[in-house]
mmCIF file of N, CA and C in Angstrom:
data_model
loop_
_atom_site.group_PDB
_atom_site.id
_atom_site.type_symbol
_atom_site.label_atom_id
_atom_site.label_comp_id
_atom_site.label_asym_id
_atom_site.label_seq_id
_atom_site.Cartn_x
_atom_site.Cartn_y
_atom_site.Cartn_z
ATOM 1 N N MET A 1 0.834 -1.178 0.000
ATOM 2 C CA MET A 1 0.000 0.000 0.000
ATOM 3 C C MET A 1 0.882 1.245 0.000
ATOM 4 N N LYS A 2 0.596 2.135 -0.924
ATOM 5 C CA LYS A 2 1.363 3.370 -1.049
ATOM 6 C C LYS A 2 0.838 4.438 -0.103
ATOM 7 N N LYS A 3 1.750 5.162 0.461
ATOM 8 C CA LYS A 3 1.371 6.271 1.330
ATOM 9 C C LYS A 3 1.184 7.524 0.476
ATOM 10 N N GLN A 4 0.102 8.240 0.733
ATOM 11 C CA GLN A 4 -0.145 9.460 -0.037
ATOM 12 C C GLN A 4 0.838 10.539 0.368
ATOM 13 N N LYS A 5 1.323 11.241 -0.663
ATOM 14 C CA LYS A 5 2.274 12.307 -0.396
ATOM 15 C C LYS A 5 1.591 13.533 0.207
ATOM 16 N N TYR A 6 0.449 13.870 -0.336
ATOM 17 C CA TYR A 6 -0.286 15.044 0.142
ATOM 18 C C TYR A 6 -1.644 14.600 0.662
ATOM 19 N N ALA A 7 -1.929 14.966 1.867
ATOM 20 C CA ALA A 7 -3.240 14.661 2.441
ATOM 21 C C ALA A 7 -4.234 15.711 1.976
ATOM 22 N N ARG A 8 -5.406 15.251 1.660
ATOM 23 C CA ARG A 8 -6.430 16.183 1.206
ATOM 24 C C ARG A 8 -7.049 16.902 2.398
ATOM 25 N N THR A 9 -7.180 18.205 2.276
ATOM 26 C CA THR A 9 -7.765 19.009 3.347
ATOM 27 C C THR A 9 -9.283 18.960 3.239
ATOM 28 N N GLU A 10 -9.916 18.834 4.364
ATOM 29 C CA GLU A 10 -11.377 18.787 4.408
ATOM 30 C C GLU A 10 -11.962 20.144 4.003
ATOM 31 N N PRO A 11 -13.123 20.131 3.339
ATOM 32 C CA PRO A 11 -13.757 21.408 2.968
ATOM 33 C C PRO A 11 -14.070 22.286 4.180
ATOM 34 N N ASN A 12 -14.396 21.679 5.309
ATOM 35 C CA ASN A 12 -14.703 22.446 6.506
ATOM 36 C C ASN A 12 -13.462 23.193 7.006
ATOM 37 N N ALA A 13 -12.274 22.604 6.832
ATOM 38 C CA ALA A 13 -11.039 23.268 7.256
ATOM 39 C C ALA A 13 -10.779 24.507 6.404
ATOM 40 N N TYR A 14 -11.072 24.430 5.085
ATOM 41 C CA TYR A 14 -10.937 25.612 4.226
ATOM 42 C C TYR A 14 -11.871 26.718 4.702
ATOM 43 N N ARG A 15 -13.092 26.338 5.015
ATOM 44 C CA ARG A 15 -14.087 27.320 5.443
ATOM 45 C C ARG A 15 -13.677 27.978 6.763
ATOM 46 N N GLN A 16 -13.213 27.188 7.722
ATOM 47 C CA GLN A 16 -12.784 27.738 8.999
ATOM 48 C C GLN A 16 -11.591 28.669 8.831
ATOM 49 N N HIS A 17 -10.643 28.277 7.977
ATOM 50 C CA HIS A 17 -9.464 29.112 7.730
ATOM 51 C C HIS A 17 -9.877 30.434 7.085
ATOM 52 N N ALA A 18 -10.776 30.369 6.103
ATOM 53 C CA ALA A 18 -11.243 31.579 5.419
ATOM 54 C C ALA A 18 -11.994 32.496 6.377
ATOM 55 N N GLU A 19 -12.856 31.913 7.206
ATOM 56 C CA GLU A 19 -13.618 32.740 8.142
ATOM 57 C C GLU A 19 -12.715 33.378 9.197
ATOM 58 N N ARG A 20 -11.644 32.683 9.601
ATOM 59 C CA ARG A 20 -10.702 33.277 10.555
ATOM 60 C C ARG A 20 -9.975 34.456 9.916
ATOM 61 N N GLN A 21 -9.582 34.330 8.638
ATOM 62 C CA GLN A 21 -8.914 35.436 7.953
ATOM 63 C C GLN A 21 -9.841 36.632 7.814
ATOM 64 N N ILE A 22 -11.098 36.376 7.489
ATOM 65 C CA ILE A 22 -12.072 37.461 7.352
ATOM 66 C C ILE A 22 -12.296 38.139 8.701
ATOM 67 N N ARG A 23 -12.446 37.344 9.758
ATOM 68 C CA ARG A 23 -12.655 37.901 11.098
ATOM 69 C C ARG A 23 -11.479 38.778 11.517
ATOM 70 N N GLN A 24 -10.267 38.312 11.251
ATOM 71 C CA GLN A 24 -9.097 39.112 11.606
ATOM 72 C C GLN A 24 -9.055 40.406 10.806
ATOM 73 N N GLY A 25 -9.478 40.371 9.548
ATOM 74 C CA GLY A 25 -9.474 41.570 8.707
ATOM 75 C C GLY A 25 -10.414 42.644 9.214
ATOM 76 N N TRP A 26 -11.661 42.266 9.532
ATOM 77 C CA TRP A 26 -12.586 43.305 9.999
ATOM 78 C C TRP A 26 -12.257 43.747 11.415
ATOM 79 N N GLN A 27 -11.686 42.856 12.234
ATOM 80 C CA GLN A 27 -11.297 43.267 13.582
ATOM 81 C C GLN A 27 -10.156 44.278 13.556
ATOM 82 N N VAL A 28 -9.216 44.101 12.642
ATOM 83 C CA VAL A 28 -8.124 45.072 12.505
ATOM 84 C C VAL A 28 -8.673 46.413 12.023
ATOM 85 N N GLY A 29 -9.633 46.388 11.103
ATOM 86 C CA GLY A 29 -10.253 47.630 10.643
ATOM 87 C C GLY A 29 -10.974 48.357 11.764
ATOM 88 N N VAL A 30 -11.722 47.630 12.567
ATOM 89 C CA VAL A 30 -12.437 48.238 13.695
ATOM 90 C C VAL A 30 -11.442 48.743 14.740
ATOM 91 N N GLY A 31 -10.385 47.987 14.981
ATOM 92 C CA GLY A 31 -9.368 48.424 15.942
ATOM 93 C C GLY A 31 -8.690 49.711 15.522
ATOM 94 N N SER A 32 -8.362 49.829 14.228
ATOM 95 C CA SER A 32 -7.728 51.064 13.762
ATOM 96 C C SER A 32 -8.700 52.235 13.817
ATOM 97 N N MET A 33 -9.992 51.965 13.607
ATOM 98 C CA MET A 33 -10.984 53.040 13.715
ATOM 99 C C MET A 33 -11.108 53.532 15.155
ATOM 100 N N PHE A 34 -11.142 52.599 16.095
ATOM 101 C CA PHE A 34 -11.246 53.000 17.502
ATOM 102 C C PHE A 34 -10.004 53.747 17.969
ATOM 103 N N TYR A 35 -8.826 53.329 17.497
ATOM 104 C CA TYR A 35 -7.617 54.064 17.864
ATOM 105 C C TYR A 35 -7.663 55.469 17.283
ATOM 106 N N THR A 36 -8.134 55.616 16.046
ATOM 107 C CA THR A 36 -8.236 56.946 15.444
ATOM 108 C C THR A 36 -9.235 57.808 16.208
ATOM 109 N N LEU A 37 -10.355 57.218 16.602
ATOM 110 C CA LEU A 37 -11.339 57.957 17.395
ATOM 111 C C LEU A 37 -10.738 58.382 18.735
ATOM 112 N N LEU A 38 -9.986 57.493 19.368
ATOM 113 C CA LEU A 38 -9.319 57.826 20.622
ATOM 114 C C LEU A 38 -8.303 58.944 20.421
ATOM 115 N N ALA A 39 -7.515 58.860 19.341
ATOM 116 C CA ALA A 39 -6.497 59.883 19.080
ATOM 117 C C ALA A 39 -7.129 61.237 18.795
ATOM 118 N N VAL A 40 -8.227 61.244 18.054
ATOM 119 C CA VAL A 40 -8.897 62.515 17.748
ATOM 120 C C VAL A 40 -9.435 63.147 19.026
ATOM 121 N N THR A 41 -10.114 62.373 19.863
ATOM 122 C CA THR A 41 -10.663 62.951 21.093
ATOM 123 C C THR A 41 -9.557 63.330 22.071
ATOM 124 N N PHE A 42 -8.504 62.526 22.152
ATOM 125 C CA PHE A 42 -7.404 62.837 23.060
ATOM 126 C C PHE A 42 -6.676 64.095 22.607
ATOM 127 N N ASN A 43 -6.413 64.216 21.309
ATOM 128 C CA ASN A 43 -5.725 65.399 20.796
ATOM 129 C C ASN A 43 -6.584 66.656 20.906
ATOM 130 N N GLU A 44 -7.891 66.479 20.890
ATOM 131 C CA GLU A 44 -8.786 67.623 21.017
ATOM 132 C C GLU A 44 -8.732 68.225 22.420
ATOM 133 N N TYR A 45 -8.636 67.355 23.424
ATOM 134 C CA TYR A 45 -8.716 67.832 24.806
ATOM 135 C C TYR A 45 -7.368 67.930 25.517
ATOM 136 N N SER A 46 -6.313 67.487 24.888
ATOM 137 C CA SER A 46 -5.003 67.552 25.528
ATOM 138 C C SER A 46 -4.136 68.574 24.812
ATOM 139 N N SER A 47 -3.461 69.403 25.582
ATOM 140 C CA SER A 47 -2.581 70.387 24.968
ATOM 141 C C SER A 47 -1.103 70.008 25.138
ATOM 142 N N TYR A 48 -0.841 68.905 25.822
ATOM 143 C CA TYR A 48 0.542 68.522 26.095
ATOM 144 C C TYR A 48 1.052 67.407 25.189
ATOM 145 N N ILE A 49 0.232 66.425 24.938
ATOM 146 C CA ILE A 49 0.662 65.261 24.169
ATOM 147 C C ILE A 49 -0.268 65.092 22.976
ATOM 148 N N ASN A 50 0.310 64.848 21.804
ATOM 149 C CA ASN A 50 -0.468 64.555 20.608
ATOM 150 C C ASN A 50 -0.184 63.121 20.176
ATOM 151 N N LEU A 51 -1.240 62.346 19.997
ATOM 152 C CA LEU A 51 -1.101 60.984 19.496
ATOM 153 C C LEU A 51 -1.013 61.006 17.975
ATOM 154 N N ARG A 52 -0.219 60.120 17.419
ATOM 155 C CA ARG A 52 -0.129 60.023 15.960
ATOM 156 C C ARG A 52 -1.310 59.222 15.442
ATOM 157 N N TYR A 53 -1.795 59.617 14.297
ATOM 158 C CA TYR A 53 -2.931 58.921 13.699
ATOM 159 C C TYR A 53 -2.442 57.711 12.915
ATOM 160 N N ILE A 54 -3.167 56.594 13.049
ATOM 161 C CA ILE A 54 -2.922 55.448 12.178
ATOM 162 C C ILE A 54 -3.510 55.757 10.810
ATOM 163 N N GLN A 55 -4.699 56.299 10.829
ATOM 164 C CA GLN A 55 -5.340 56.766 9.604
ATOM 165 C C GLN A 55 -5.849 58.167 9.863
ATOM 166 N N THR A 56 -5.976 58.922 8.825
ATOM 167 C CA THR A 56 -6.443 60.292 9.006
ATOM 168 C C THR A 56 -7.915 60.278 9.392
ATOM 169 N N PRO A 57 -8.349 61.242 10.163
ATOM 170 C CA PRO A 57 -9.765 61.263 10.557
ATOM 171 C C PRO A 57 -10.713 61.381 9.366
ATOM 172 N N ASP A 58 -10.232 61.894 8.250
ATOM 173 C CA ASP A 58 -11.080 62.021 7.062
ATOM 174 C C ASP A 58 -11.486 60.661 6.498
ATOM 175 N N GLU A 59 -10.620 59.688 6.617
ATOM 176 C CA GLU A 59 -10.920 58.388 6.033
ATOM 177 C C GLU A 59 -11.612 57.437 7.015
ATOM 178 N N PHE A 60 -12.012 57.949 8.147
ATOM 179 C CA PHE A 60 -12.668 57.137 9.173
ATOM 180 C C PHE A 60 -13.922 56.461 8.633
ATOM 181 N N LEU A 61 -14.773 57.208 7.949
ATOM 182 C CA LEU A 61 -16.027 56.676 7.428
ATOM 183 C C LEU A 61 -15.780 55.627 6.339
ATOM 184 N N VAL A 62 -14.797 55.867 5.486
ATOM 185 C CA VAL A 62 -14.489 54.914 4.420
ATOM 186 C C VAL A 62 -14.019 53.580 5.016
ATOM 187 N N ILE A 63 -13.133 53.643 6.007
ATOM 188 C CA ILE A 63 -12.646 52.430 6.651
ATOM 189 C C ILE A 63 -13.793 51.732 7.384
ATOM 190 N N ALA A 64 -14.706 52.499 7.983
ATOM 191 C CA ALA A 64 -15.852 51.914 8.685
ATOM 192 C C ALA A 64 -16.752 51.142 7.712
ATOM 193 N N VAL A 65 -17.045 51.740 6.572
ATOM 194 C CA VAL A 65 -17.911 51.082 5.581
ATOM 195 C C VAL A 65 -17.224 49.835 5.023
ATOM 196 N N LEU A 66 -15.951 49.945 4.680
ATOM 197 C CA LEU A 66 -15.245 48.798 4.103
ATOM 198 C C LEU A 66 -15.037 47.688 5.137
ATOM 199 N N SER A 67 -14.825 48.040 6.393
ATOM 200 C CA SER A 67 -14.730 47.015 7.442
ATOM 201 C C SER A 67 -16.073 46.316 7.628
ATOM 202 N N GLY A 68 -17.146 47.066 7.512
ATOM 203 C CA GLY A 68 -18.480 46.461 7.577
ATOM 204 C C GLY A 68 -18.728 45.502 6.434
ATOM 205 N N LEU A 69 -18.246 45.856 5.246
ATOM 206 C CA LEU A 69 -18.390 44.951 4.104
ATOM 207 C C LEU A 69 -17.548 43.694 4.284
ATOM 208 N N ILE A 70 -16.376 43.830 4.887
ATOM 209 C CA ILE A 70 -15.567 42.644 5.171
ATOM 210 C C ILE A 70 -16.293 41.769 6.191
ATOM 211 N N PHE A 71 -16.925 42.388 7.193
ATOM 212 C CA PHE A 71 -17.698 41.641 8.183
ATOM 213 C C PHE A 71 -18.817 40.850 7.515
ATOM 214 N N LEU A 72 -19.420 41.427 6.486
ATOM 215 C CA LEU A 72 -20.486 40.753 5.748
ATOM 216 C C LEU A 72 -19.945 39.755 4.728
ATOM 217 N N LYS A 73 -18.633 39.560 4.709
ATOM 218 C CA LYS A 73 -17.930 38.598 3.838
ATOM 219 C C LYS A 73 -18.072 38.952 2.358
ATOM 220 N N SER A 74 -18.050 40.252 2.076
ATOM 221 C CA SER A 74 -18.143 40.731 0.705
ATOM 222 C C SER A 74 -16.759 40.685 0.056
ATOM 223 N N HIS A 75 -16.678 39.955 -1.045
ATOM 224 C CA HIS A 75 -15.414 39.854 -1.765
ATOM 225 C C HIS A 75 -15.030 41.219 -2.349
ATOM 226 N N LEU A 76 -16.009 41.912 -2.903
ATOM 227 C CA LEU A 76 -15.748 43.237 -3.470
ATOM 228 C C LEU A 76 -15.317 44.221 -2.388
ATOM 229 N N GLY A 77 -15.957 44.174 -1.233
ATOM 230 C CA GLY A 77 -15.592 45.071 -0.134
ATOM 231 C C GLY A 77 -14.168 44.841 0.343
ATOM 232 N N ALA A 78 -13.761 43.570 0.434
ATOM 233 C CA ALA A 78 -12.398 43.259 0.870
ATOM 234 C C ALA A 78 -11.373 43.717 -0.169
ATOM 235 N N LEU A 79 -11.686 43.513 -1.445
ATOM 236 C CA LEU A 79 -10.764 43.977 -2.493
ATOM 237 C C LEU A 79 -10.677 45.500 -2.537
ATOM 238 N N LEU A 80 -11.823 46.161 -2.360
ATOM 239 C CA LEU A 80 -11.809 47.629 -2.318
ATOM 240 C C LEU A 80 -11.002 48.144 -1.135
ATOM 241 N N MET A 81 -11.065 47.439 -0.011
ATOM 242 C CA MET A 81 -10.275 47.843 1.159
ATOM 243 C C MET A 81 -8.785 47.758 0.848
ATOM 244 N N VAL A 82 -8.362 46.682 0.225
ATOM 245 C CA VAL A 82 -6.937 46.519 -0.114
ATOM 246 C C VAL A 82 -6.506 47.591 -1.109
ATOM 247 N N VAL A 83 -7.310 47.793 -2.150
ATOM 248 C CA VAL A 83 -6.950 48.780 -3.175
ATOM 249 C C VAL A 83 -6.949 50.190 -2.584
ATOM 250 N N TYR A 84 -7.998 50.542 -1.840
ATOM 251 C CA TYR A 84 -8.076 51.878 -1.255
ATOM 252 C C TYR A 84 -6.921 52.119 -0.295
ATOM 253 N N PHE A 85 -6.670 51.170 0.598
ATOM 254 C CA PHE A 85 -5.622 51.340 1.597
ATOM 255 C C PHE A 85 -4.256 51.474 0.926
ATOM 256 N N THR A 86 -3.983 50.635 -0.069
ATOM 257 C CA THR A 86 -2.689 50.675 -0.755
ATOM 258 C C THR A 86 -2.498 51.975 -1.518
ATOM 259 N N VAL A 87 -3.496 52.370 -2.284
ATOM 260 C CA VAL A 87 -3.384 53.602 -3.081
ATOM 261 C C VAL A 87 -3.272 54.823 -2.170
ATOM 262 N N HIS A 88 -4.062 54.848 -1.110
ATOM 263 C CA HIS A 88 -4.014 55.992 -0.199
ATOM 264 C C HIS A 88 -2.647 56.118 0.467
ATOM 265 N N LYS A 89 -2.088 55.004 0.900
ATOM 266 C CA LYS A 89 -0.776 55.060 1.562
ATOM 267 C C LYS A 89 0.339 55.388 0.576
ATOM 268 N N LEU A 90 0.217 54.938 -0.674
ATOM 269 C CA LEU A 90 1.213 55.317 -1.684
ATOM 270 C C LEU A 90 1.146 56.810 -1.990
ATOM 271 N N ILE A 91 -0.059 57.372 -2.003
ATOM 272 C CA ILE A 91 -0.198 58.813 -2.219
ATOM 273 C C ILE A 91 0.423 59.586 -1.059
ATOM 274 N N LEU A 92 0.178 59.116 0.188
ATOM 275 C CA LEU A 92 0.793 59.769 1.343
ATOM 276 C C LEU A 92 2.316 59.664 1.295
ATOM 277 N N LEU A 93 2.820 58.525 0.857
ATOM 278 C CA LEU A 93 4.267 58.334 0.756
ATOM 279 C C LEU A 93 4.861 59.259 -0.307
ATOM 280 N N ALA A 94 4.177 59.393 -1.437
ATOM 281 C CA ALA A 94 4.670 60.260 -2.511
ATOM 282 C C ALA A 94 4.595 61.734 -2.137
ATOM 283 N N SER A 95 3.613 62.102 -1.316
ATOM 284 C CA SER A 95 3.477 63.507 -0.947
ATOM 285 C C SER A 95 4.403 63.905 0.195
ATOM 286 N N GLY A 96 5.061 62.934 0.808
ATOM 287 C CA GLY A 96 6.012 63.235 1.868
ATOM 288 C C GLY A 96 5.387 63.374 3.240
ATOM 289 N N ARG A 97 4.200 62.809 3.435
ATOM 290 C CA ARG A 97 3.541 62.926 4.737
ATOM 291 C C ARG A 97 3.966 61.859 5.735
ATOM 292 N N TYR A 98 4.693 60.854 5.264
ATOM 293 C CA TYR A 98 5.203 59.841 6.185
ATOM 294 C C TYR A 98 6.489 60.371 6.804
ATOM 295 N N HIS A 99 6.461 60.628 8.096
ATOM 296 C CA HIS A 99 7.639 61.128 8.785
ATOM 297 C C HIS A 99 8.196 60.129 9.770
ATOM 298 N N PHE A 100 7.407 59.118 10.121
ATOM 299 C CA PHE A 100 7.820 58.192 11.158
ATOM 300 C C PHE A 100 7.814 56.769 10.622
ATOM 301 N N ALA A 101 8.867 56.044 10.922
ATOM 302 C CA ALA A 101 8.951 54.651 10.489
ATOM 303 C C ALA A 101 7.919 53.784 11.208
ATOM 304 N N SER A 102 7.552 54.171 12.425
ATOM 305 C CA SER A 102 6.575 53.375 13.177
ATOM 306 C C SER A 102 5.219 53.354 12.482
ATOM 307 N N VAL A 103 4.840 54.463 11.850
ATOM 308 C CA VAL A 103 3.572 54.516 11.130
ATOM 309 C C VAL A 103 3.621 53.589 9.924
ATOM 310 N N MET A 104 4.758 53.520 9.261
ATOM 311 C CA MET A 104 4.899 52.613 8.118
ATOM 312 C C MET A 104 4.778 51.157 8.553
ATOM 313 N N VAL A 105 5.357 50.836 9.683
ATOM 314 C CA VAL A 105 5.283 49.463 10.185
ATOM 315 C C VAL A 105 3.840 49.103 10.528
ATOM 316 N N ILE A 106 3.130 50.004 11.164
ATOM 317 C CA ILE A 106 1.725 49.761 11.498
ATOM 318 C C ILE A 106 0.898 49.627 10.228
ATOM 319 N N ASP A 107 1.178 50.466 9.221
ATOM 320 C CA ASP A 107 0.446 50.374 7.957
ATOM 321 C C ASP A 107 0.722 49.062 7.239
ATOM 322 N N LEU A 108 1.939 48.562 7.304
ATOM 323 C CA LEU A 108 2.239 47.248 6.713
ATOM 324 C C LEU A 108 1.483 46.142 7.448
ATOM 325 N N PHE A 109 1.391 46.263 8.767
ATOM 326 C CA PHE A 109 0.630 45.314 9.573
ATOM 327 C C PHE A 109 -0.848 45.325 9.155
ATOM 328 N N LEU A 110 -1.420 46.507 9.021
ATOM 329 C CA LEU A 110 -2.821 46.620 8.610
ATOM 330 C C LEU A 110 -3.031 46.081 7.206
ATOM 331 N N ALA A 111 -2.131 46.419 6.280
ATOM 332 C CA ALA A 111 -2.249 45.948 4.902
ATOM 333 C C ALA A 111 -2.189 44.422 4.842
ATOM 334 N N TYR A 112 -1.337 43.818 5.657
ATOM 335 C CA TYR A 112 -1.225 42.357 5.688
ATOM 336 C C TYR A 112 -2.569 41.729 6.068
ATOM 337 N N PHE A 113 -3.216 42.245 7.084
ATOM 338 C CA PHE A 113 -4.487 41.661 7.508
ATOM 339 C C PHE A 113 -5.616 41.974 6.540
ATOM 340 N N TYR A 114 -5.579 43.125 5.877
ATOM 341 C CA TYR A 114 -6.590 43.409 4.857
ATOM 342 C C TYR A 114 -6.428 42.466 3.664
ATOM 343 N N MET A 115 -5.183 42.176 3.290
ATOM 344 C CA MET A 115 -4.951 41.225 2.191
ATOM 345 C C MET A 115 -5.384 39.815 2.587
ATOM 346 N N ARG A 116 -5.150 39.454 3.839
ATOM 347 C CA ARG A 116 -5.607 38.139 4.311
ATOM 348 C C ARG A 116 -7.135 38.056 4.280
ATOM 349 N N ALA A 117 -7.818 39.129 4.614
ATOM 350 C CA ALA A 117 -9.280 39.138 4.566
ATOM 351 C C ALA A 117 -9.768 38.980 3.131
ATOM 352 N N ALA A 118 -9.105 39.656 2.193
ATOM 353 C CA ALA A 118 -9.483 39.515 0.785
ATOM 354 C C ALA A 118 -9.257 38.081 0.316
ATOM 355 N N ARG A 119 -8.157 37.485 0.751
ATOM 356 C CA ARG A 119 -7.880 36.094 0.404
ATOM 357 C C ARG A 119 -8.917 35.172 1.041
ATOM 358 N N GLY A 120 -9.323 35.485 2.262
ATOM 359 C CA GLY A 120 -10.338 34.679 2.941
ATOM 360 C C GLY A 120 -11.678 34.721 2.239
ATOM 361 N N THR A 121 -12.070 35.881 1.722
ATOM 362 C CA THR A 121 -13.338 35.959 0.987
ATOM 363 C C THR A 121 -13.241 35.166 -0.312
ATOM 364 N N TYR A 122 -12.053 35.132 -0.907
ATOM 365 C CA TYR A 122 -11.868 34.319 -2.115
ATOM 366 C C TYR A 122 -11.969 32.833 -1.770
ATOM 367 N N LEU A 123 -11.296 32.403 -0.695
ATOM 368 C CA LEU A 123 -11.334 30.996 -0.298
ATOM 369 C C LEU A 123 -12.748 30.561 0.091
ATOM 370 N N LEU A 124 -13.510 31.475 0.666
ATOM 371 C CA LEU A 124 -14.869 31.150 1.092
ATOM 372 C C LEU A 124 -15.769 30.866 -0.104
ATOM 373 N N ARG A 125 -15.519 31.530 -1.214
ATOM 374 C CA ARG A 125 -16.361 31.355 -2.397
ATOM 375 C C ARG A 125 -15.771 30.392 -3.407
ATOM 376 N N LYS A 126 -14.595 29.902 -3.148
ATOM 377 C CA LYS A 126 -13.922 28.991 -4.074
ATOM 378 C C LYS A 126 -14.591 27.610 -4.011
ATOM 379 N N PRO A 127 -14.977 27.073 -5.152
ATOM 380 C CA PRO A 127 -15.565 25.731 -5.115
ATOM 381 C C PRO A 127 -14.481 24.691 -4.779
ATOM 382 N N ILE A 128 -14.862 23.754 -3.953
ATOM 383 C CA ILE A 128 -13.883 22.738 -3.519
ATOM 384 C C ILE A 128 -14.092 21.453 -4.270
#
Protein backbone atom coordinates (compact mmCIF):
# COMPACT_ATOMS: atom_id res chain seq x y z
CA MET A 1 0.00 0.00 0.00
CA LYS A 2 1.36 3.37 -1.05
CA LYS A 3 1.37 6.27 1.33
CA GLN A 4 -0.15 9.46 -0.04
CA LYS A 5 2.27 12.31 -0.40
CA TYR A 6 -0.29 15.04 0.14
CA ALA A 7 -3.24 14.66 2.44
CA ARG A 8 -6.43 16.18 1.21
CA THR A 9 -7.77 19.01 3.35
CA GLU A 10 -11.38 18.79 4.41
CA PRO A 11 -13.76 21.41 2.97
CA ASN A 12 -14.70 22.45 6.51
CA ALA A 13 -11.04 23.27 7.26
CA TYR A 14 -10.94 25.61 4.23
CA ARG A 15 -14.09 27.32 5.44
CA GLN A 16 -12.78 27.74 9.00
CA HIS A 17 -9.46 29.11 7.73
CA ALA A 18 -11.24 31.58 5.42
CA GLU A 19 -13.62 32.74 8.14
CA ARG A 20 -10.70 33.28 10.56
CA GLN A 21 -8.91 35.44 7.95
CA ILE A 22 -12.07 37.46 7.35
CA ARG A 23 -12.66 37.90 11.10
CA GLN A 24 -9.10 39.11 11.61
CA GLY A 25 -9.47 41.57 8.71
CA TRP A 26 -12.59 43.31 10.00
CA GLN A 27 -11.30 43.27 13.58
CA VAL A 28 -8.12 45.07 12.51
CA GLY A 29 -10.25 47.63 10.64
CA VAL A 30 -12.44 48.24 13.69
CA GLY A 31 -9.37 48.42 15.94
CA SER A 32 -7.73 51.06 13.76
CA MET A 33 -10.98 53.04 13.72
CA PHE A 34 -11.25 53.00 17.50
CA TYR A 35 -7.62 54.06 17.86
CA THR A 36 -8.24 56.95 15.44
CA LEU A 37 -11.34 57.96 17.39
CA LEU A 38 -9.32 57.83 20.62
CA ALA A 39 -6.50 59.88 19.08
CA VAL A 40 -8.90 62.51 17.75
CA THR A 41 -10.66 62.95 21.09
CA PHE A 42 -7.40 62.84 23.06
CA ASN A 43 -5.72 65.40 20.80
CA GLU A 44 -8.79 67.62 21.02
CA TYR A 45 -8.72 67.83 24.81
CA SER A 46 -5.00 67.55 25.53
CA SER A 47 -2.58 70.39 24.97
CA TYR A 48 0.54 68.52 26.10
CA ILE A 49 0.66 65.26 24.17
CA ASN A 50 -0.47 64.55 20.61
CA LEU A 51 -1.10 60.98 19.50
CA ARG A 52 -0.13 60.02 15.96
CA TYR A 53 -2.93 58.92 13.70
CA ILE A 54 -2.92 55.45 12.18
CA GLN A 55 -5.34 56.77 9.60
CA THR A 56 -6.44 60.29 9.01
CA PRO A 57 -9.76 61.26 10.56
CA ASP A 58 -11.08 62.02 7.06
CA GLU A 59 -10.92 58.39 6.03
CA PHE A 60 -12.67 57.14 9.17
CA LEU A 61 -16.03 56.68 7.43
CA VAL A 62 -14.49 54.91 4.42
CA ILE A 63 -12.65 52.43 6.65
CA ALA A 64 -15.85 51.91 8.68
CA VAL A 65 -17.91 51.08 5.58
CA LEU A 66 -15.25 48.80 4.10
CA SER A 67 -14.73 47.01 7.44
CA GLY A 68 -18.48 46.46 7.58
CA LEU A 69 -18.39 44.95 4.10
CA ILE A 70 -15.57 42.64 5.17
CA PHE A 71 -17.70 41.64 8.18
CA LEU A 72 -20.49 40.75 5.75
CA LYS A 73 -17.93 38.60 3.84
CA SER A 74 -18.14 40.73 0.71
CA HIS A 75 -15.41 39.85 -1.76
CA LEU A 76 -15.75 43.24 -3.47
CA GLY A 77 -15.59 45.07 -0.13
CA ALA A 78 -12.40 43.26 0.87
CA LEU A 79 -10.76 43.98 -2.49
CA LEU A 80 -11.81 47.63 -2.32
CA MET A 81 -10.28 47.84 1.16
CA VAL A 82 -6.94 46.52 -0.11
CA VAL A 83 -6.95 48.78 -3.18
CA TYR A 84 -8.08 51.88 -1.25
CA PHE A 85 -5.62 51.34 1.60
CA THR A 86 -2.69 50.67 -0.75
CA VAL A 87 -3.38 53.60 -3.08
CA HIS A 88 -4.01 55.99 -0.20
CA LYS A 89 -0.78 55.06 1.56
CA LEU A 90 1.21 55.32 -1.68
CA ILE A 91 -0.20 58.81 -2.22
CA LEU A 92 0.79 59.77 1.34
CA LEU A 93 4.27 58.33 0.76
CA ALA A 94 4.67 60.26 -2.51
CA SER A 95 3.48 63.51 -0.95
CA GLY A 96 6.01 63.23 1.87
CA ARG A 97 3.54 62.93 4.74
CA TYR A 98 5.20 59.84 6.19
CA HIS A 99 7.64 61.13 8.78
CA PHE A 100 7.82 58.19 11.16
CA ALA A 101 8.95 54.65 10.49
CA SER A 102 6.57 53.37 13.18
CA VAL A 103 3.57 54.52 11.13
CA MET A 104 4.90 52.61 8.12
CA VAL A 105 5.28 49.46 10.18
CA ILE A 106 1.73 49.76 11.50
CA ASP A 107 0.45 50.37 7.96
CA LEU A 108 2.24 47.25 6.71
CA PHE A 109 0.63 45.31 9.57
CA LEU A 110 -2.82 46.62 8.61
CA ALA A 111 -2.25 45.95 4.90
CA TYR A 112 -1.22 42.36 5.69
CA PHE A 113 -4.49 41.66 7.51
CA TYR A 114 -6.59 43.41 4.86
CA MET A 115 -4.95 41.23 2.19
CA ARG A 116 -5.61 38.14 4.31
CA ALA A 117 -9.28 39.14 4.57
CA ALA A 118 -9.48 39.52 0.78
CA ARG A 119 -7.88 36.09 0.40
CA GLY A 120 -10.34 34.68 2.94
CA THR A 121 -13.34 35.96 0.99
CA TYR A 122 -11.87 34.32 -2.12
CA LEU A 123 -11.33 31.00 -0.30
CA LEU A 124 -14.87 31.15 1.09
CA ARG A 125 -16.36 31.35 -2.40
CA LYS A 126 -13.92 28.99 -4.07
CA PRO A 127 -15.57 25.73 -5.11
CA ILE A 128 -13.88 22.74 -3.52
